Amino acid sequence: MFTVETVHILDQSDELSACIKESDIYQEYQEAKYRLETDLEVKILKQKFDQIKSHYDDCLRFGRYHPDYNRVMKETRQQKRAYEMHPVVSNFKTKETALQNLLDEVISIVSYSVSNNVKVDTGNPFFSSDSHGDSCSTGGSCGCSS
């Protein structure tokens, strides 16, 4: 059931979302995502990786007993590395991580401002609380100045 207070909180969350979308971090992420989606060389590398990955999945079913196991495992690693090391892909992953870190920090700040006992699962150990609720996100016992 929505109350006036709930609607007000949701409106404020929309404002926070708009602020994040106006940030440099988000804008850089969007640009990197666009380059990732439109770069022809990246598309080709991704297609090659997806093709070898289907062979990889077949090999996993049979394990080392598959006749092409070693070759497919090696080619899969090579294709994955070629894809992930491409400058456009690595730039996207860097920008994606920066955006995720921003979102993790926002979630932590909001959660801990409600209660120090709130458990926040951000997947980032820098933002998880210790037994006192002090963490990097709150400028707690670690002594950092975030």
PDB file of C-alpha atoms in Angstrom:
ATOM      1  CA  MET A   1       0.000   0.000   0.000  1.00  0.00           C
ATOM      2  CA  PHE A   2       1.415   3.358  -1.031  1.00  0.00           C
ATOM      3  CA  THR A   3       1.283   6.274   1.325  1.00  0.00           C
ATOM      4  CA  VAL A   4       2.222   9.896   0.718  1.00  0.00           C
ATOM      5  CA  GLU A   5       5.484   9.221   2.543  1.00  0.00           C
ATOM      6  CA  THR A   6       6.262   6.221   0.315  1.00  0.00           C
ATOM      7  CA  VAL A   7       5.598   8.259  -2.827  1.00  0.00           C
ATOM      8  CA  HIS A   8       7.872  11.018  -1.506  1.00  0.00           C
ATOM      9  CA  ILE A   9      10.678   8.512  -0.868  1.00  0.00           C
ATOM     10  CA  LEU A  10      10.248   7.045  -4.349  1.00  0.00           C
ATOM     11  CA  ASP A  11      10.366  10.550  -5.861  1.00  0.00           C
ATOM     12  CA  GLN A  12      13.620  11.195  -4.026  1.00  0.00           C
ATOM     13  CA  SER A  13      15.041   7.918  -5.303  1.00  0.00           C
ATOM     14  CA  ASP A  14      14.166   9.046  -8.837  1.00  0.00           C
ATOM     15  CA  GLU A  15      16.097  12.260  -8.179  1.00  0.00           C
ATOM     16  CA  LEU A  16      19.087  10.270  -6.945  1.00  0.00           C
ATOM     17  CA  SER A  17      18.898   8.096 -10.043  1.00  0.00           C
ATOM     18  CA  ALA A  18      18.840  11.202 -12.238  1.00  0.00           C
ATOM     19  CA  CYS A  19      21.923  12.562 -10.435  1.00  0.00           C
ATOM     20  CA  ILE A  20      23.771   9.314 -11.071  1.00  0.00           C
ATOM     21  CA  LYS A  21      22.790   9.377 -14.748  1.00  0.00           C
ATOM     22  CA  GLU A  22      24.138  12.928 -15.027  1.00  0.00           C
ATOM     23  CA  SER A  23      27.480  11.947 -13.465  1.00  0.00           C
ATOM     24  CA  ASP A  24      30.699  11.711 -15.462  1.00  0.00           C
ATOM     25  CA  ILE A  25      31.066   8.083 -14.380  1.00  0.00           C
ATOM     26  CA  TYR A  26      27.711   7.141 -15.912  1.00  0.00           C
ATOM     27  CA  GLN A  27      28.322   9.168 -19.072  1.00  0.00           C
ATOM     28  CA  GLU A  28      31.715   7.511 -19.578  1.00  0.00           C
ATOM     29  CA  TYR A  29      30.095   4.116 -19.027  1.00  0.00           C
ATOM     30  CA  GLN A  30      27.441   4.864 -21.654  1.00  0.00           C
ATOM     31  CA  GLU A  31      30.086   5.977 -24.169  1.00  0.00           C
ATOM     32  CA  ALA A  32      32.176   2.861 -23.527  1.00  0.00           C
ATOM     33  CA  LYS A  33      29.082   0.662 -23.864  1.00  0.00           C
ATOM     34  CA  TYR A  34      28.200   2.286 -27.182  1.00  0.00           C
ATOM     35  CA  ARG A  35      31.743   1.749 -28.501  1.00  0.00           C
ATOM     36  CA  LEU A  36      31.621  -1.875 -27.340  1.00  0.00           C
ATOM     37  CA  GLU A  37      28.312  -2.469 -29.132  1.00  0.00           C
ATOM     38  CA  THR A  38      29.357  -0.783 -32.384  1.00  0.00           C
ATOM     39  CA  ASP A  39      33.015  -1.760 -32.820  1.00  0.00           C
ATOM     40  CA  LEU A  40      33.293  -4.208 -35.732  1.00  0.00           C
ATOM     41  CA  GLU A  41      36.543  -5.766 -34.527  1.00  0.00           C
ATOM     42  CA  VAL A  42      35.026  -6.439 -31.109  1.00  0.00           C
ATOM     43  CA  LYS A  43      31.967  -8.027 -32.728  1.00  0.00           C
ATOM     44  CA  ILE A  44      34.196 -10.364 -34.724  1.00  0.00           C
ATOM     45  CA  LEU A  45      36.227 -11.318 -31.650  1.00  0.00           C
ATOM     46  CA  LYS A  46      33.009 -11.956 -29.714  1.00  0.00           C
ATOM     47  CA  GLN A  47      31.618 -14.153 -32.504  1.00  0.00           C
ATOM     48  CA  LYS A  48      34.847 -16.188 -32.606  1.00  0.00           C
ATOM     49  CA  PHE A  49      34.760 -16.596 -28.841  1.00  0.00           C
ATOM     50  CA  ASP A  50      31.093 -17.647 -28.901  1.00  0.00           C
ATOM     51  CA  GLN A  51      31.844 -20.236 -31.610  1.00  0.00           C
ATOM     52  CA  ILE A  52      34.710 -21.823 -29.710  1.00  0.00           C
ATOM     53  CA  LYS A  53      32.702 -21.615 -26.489  1.00  0.00           C
ATOM     54  CA  SER A  54      30.068 -23.927 -27.983  1.00  0.00           C
ATOM     55  CA  HIS A  55      32.826 -26.486 -28.647  1.00  0.00           C
ATOM     56  CA  TYR A  56      34.108 -25.868 -25.132  1.00  0.00           C
ATOM     57  CA  ASP A  57      30.679 -26.711 -23.703  1.00  0.00           C
ATOM     58  CA  ASP A  58      30.674 -29.979 -25.671  1.00  0.00           C
ATOM     59  CA  CYS A  59      34.128 -30.841 -24.341  1.00  0.00           C
ATOM     60  CA  LEU A  60      33.033 -30.177 -20.775  1.00  0.00           C
ATOM     61  CA  ARG A  61      30.338 -32.819 -21.087  1.00  0.00           C
ATOM     62  CA  PHE A  62      32.970 -35.482 -21.776  1.00  0.00           C
ATOM     63  CA  GLY A  63      35.879 -33.908 -19.943  1.00  0.00           C
ATOM     64  CA  ARG A  64      39.417 -34.986 -20.760  1.00  0.00           C
ATOM     65  CA  TYR A  65      38.041 -37.953 -22.696  1.00  0.00           C
ATOM     66  CA  HIS A  66      36.831 -35.707 -25.513  1.00  0.00           C
ATOM     67  CA  PRO A  67      39.213 -36.116 -28.485  1.00  0.00           C
ATOM     68  CA  ASP A  68      39.606 -32.330 -28.946  1.00  0.00           C
ATOM     69  CA  TYR A  69      39.729 -31.433 -25.263  1.00  0.00           C
ATOM     70  CA  ASN A  70      43.221 -29.906 -25.109  1.00  0.00           C
ATOM     71  CA  ARG A  71      42.901 -28.015 -28.390  1.00  0.00           C
ATOM     72  CA  VAL A  72      39.482 -26.592 -27.534  1.00  0.00           C
ATOM     73  CA  MET A  73      40.546 -25.596 -24.017  1.00  0.00           C
ATOM     74  CA  LYS A  74      43.589 -23.776 -25.404  1.00  0.00           C
ATOM     75  CA  GLU A  75      41.629 -22.048 -28.187  1.00  0.00           C
ATOM     76  CA  THR A  76      38.902 -21.002 -25.749  1.00  0.00           C
ATOM     77  CA  ARG A  77      41.447 -19.374 -23.435  1.00  0.00           C
ATOM     78  CA  GLN A  78      43.149 -17.654 -26.382  1.00  0.00           C
ATOM     79  CA  GLN A  79      39.886 -16.304 -27.808  1.00  0.00           C
ATOM     80  CA  LYS A  80      38.675 -15.138 -24.411  1.00  0.00           C
ATOM     81  CA  ARG A  81      41.950 -13.358 -23.778  1.00  0.00           C
ATOM     82  CA  ALA A  82      41.928 -11.755 -27.241  1.00  0.00           C
ATOM     83  CA  TYR A  83      38.404 -10.484 -26.631  1.00  0.00           C
ATOM     84  CA  GLU A  84      38.968  -9.253 -23.081  1.00  0.00           C
ATOM     85  CA  MET A  85      42.318  -7.615 -23.864  1.00  0.00           C
ATOM     86  CA  HIS A  86      40.922  -5.588 -26.759  1.00  0.00           C
ATOM     87  CA  PRO A  87      41.179  -1.900 -25.753  1.00  0.00           C
ATOM     88  CA  VAL A  88      37.467  -1.240 -26.334  1.00  0.00           C
ATOM     89  CA  VAL A  89      36.425  -4.221 -24.197  1.00  0.00           C
ATOM     90  CA  SER A  90      38.885  -3.512 -21.396  1.00  0.00           C
ATOM     91  CA  ASN A  91      37.852   0.164 -21.370  1.00  0.00           C
ATOM     92  CA  PHE A  92      34.201  -0.887 -21.090  1.00  0.00           C
ATOM     93  CA  LYS A  93      34.982  -3.244 -18.195  1.00  0.00           C
ATOM     94  CA  THR A  94      36.889  -0.465 -16.411  1.00  0.00           C
ATOM     95  CA  LYS A  95      33.988   1.975 -16.817  1.00  0.00           C
ATOM     96  CA  GLU A  96      31.485  -0.703 -15.801  1.00  0.00           C
ATOM     97  CA  THR A  97      33.468  -1.401 -12.618  1.00  0.00           C
ATOM     98  CA  ALA A  98      33.653   2.325 -11.822  1.00  0.00           C
ATOM     99  CA  LEU A  99      29.876   2.636 -12.184  1.00  0.00           C
ATOM    100  CA  GLN A 100      29.305  -0.473 -10.072  1.00  0.00           C
ATOM    101  CA  ASN A 101      31.590   0.927  -7.366  1.00  0.00           C
ATOM    102  CA  LEU A 102      29.613   4.186  -7.363  1.00  0.00           C
ATOM    103  CA  LEU A 103      26.324   2.288  -7.048  1.00  0.00           C
ATOM    104  CA  ASP A 104      27.773   0.091  -4.274  1.00  0.00           C
ATOM    105  CA  GLU A 105      28.886   3.169  -2.383  1.00  0.00           C
ATOM    106  CA  VAL A 106      25.488   4.863  -2.767  1.00  0.00           C
ATOM    107  CA  ILE A 107      23.713   1.709  -1.571  1.00  0.00           C
ATOM    108  CA  SER A 108      26.047   1.471   1.413  1.00  0.00           C
ATOM    109  CA  ILE A 109      25.636   5.112   2.382  1.00  0.00           C
ATOM    110  CA  VAL A 110      21.841   4.952   2.159  1.00  0.00           C
ATOM    111  CA  SER A 111      21.683   1.636   4.030  1.00  0.00           C
ATOM    112  CA  TYR A 112      24.030   2.646   6.815  1.00  0.00           C
ATOM    113  CA  SER A 113      22.293   5.985   7.233  1.00  0.00           C
ATOM    114  CA  VAL A 114      19.156   4.008   8.082  1.00  0.00           C
ATOM    115  CA  SER A 115      20.935   1.596  10.442  1.00  0.00           C
ATOM    116  CA  ASN A 116      24.497   0.476  11.109  1.00  0.00           C
ATOM    117  CA  ASN A 117      23.161  -3.065  11.484  1.00  0.00           C
ATOM    118  CA  VAL A 118      21.894  -3.311   7.921  1.00  0.00           C
ATOM    119  CA  LYS A 119      23.633  -6.023   5.931  1.00  0.00           C
ATOM    120  CA  VAL A 120      24.575  -4.727   2.512  1.00  0.00           C
ATOM    121  CA  ASP A 121      25.520  -7.257  -0.153  1.00  0.00           C
ATOM    122  CA  THR A 122      27.428  -5.211  -2.688  1.00  0.00           C
ATOM    123  CA  GLY A 123      29.868  -7.905  -3.711  1.00  0.00           C
ATOM    124  CA  ASN A 124      32.617  -5.392  -2.941  1.00  0.00           C
ATOM    125  CA  PRO A 125      34.548  -6.081   0.291  1.00  0.00           C
ATOM    126  CA  PHE A 126      35.400  -2.387   0.670  1.00  0.00           C
ATOM    127  CA  PHE A 127      31.758  -1.623   1.399  1.00  0.00           C
ATOM    128  CA  SER A 128      30.848  -4.496   3.699  1.00  0.00           C
ATOM    129  CA  SER A 129      30.449  -3.744   7.379  1.00  0.00           C
ATOM    130  CA  ASP A 130      32.349  -5.264  10.253  1.00  0.00           C
ATOM    131  CA  SER A 131      30.739  -6.111  13.571  1.00  0.00           C
ATOM    132  CA  HIS A 132      30.461  -2.406  14.521  1.00  0.00           C
ATOM    133  CA  GLY A 133      29.034  -1.202  11.229  1.00  0.00           C
ATOM    134  CA  ASP A 134      32.216   0.743  10.483  1.00  0.00           C
ATOM    135  CA  SER A 135      33.511   0.343   6.966  1.00  0.00           C
ATOM    136  CA  CYS A 136      35.244   2.223   4.227  1.00  0.00           C
ATOM    137  CA  SER A 137      31.940   3.592   3.042  1.00  0.00           C
ATOM    138  CA  THR A 138      31.322   5.228   6.402  1.00  0.00           C
ATOM    139  CA  GLY A 139      34.908   6.372   7.027  1.00  0.00           C
ATOM    140  CA  GLY A 140      35.095   3.922   9.910  1.00  0.00           C
ATOM    141  CA  SER A 141      37.810   1.886  11.529  1.00  0.00           C
ATOM    142  CA  CYS A 142      39.866   1.362   8.395  1.00  0.00           C
ATOM    143  CA  GLY A 143      40.992   4.981   8.617  1.00  0.00           C
ATOM    144  CA  CYS A 144      40.495   5.820   4.966  1.00  0.00           C
ATOM    145  CA  SER A 145      38.930   9.071   3.894  1.00  0.00           C
ATOM    146  CA  SER A 146      36.192   7.898   1.553  1.00  0.00           C
TER     147      SER A 146
END
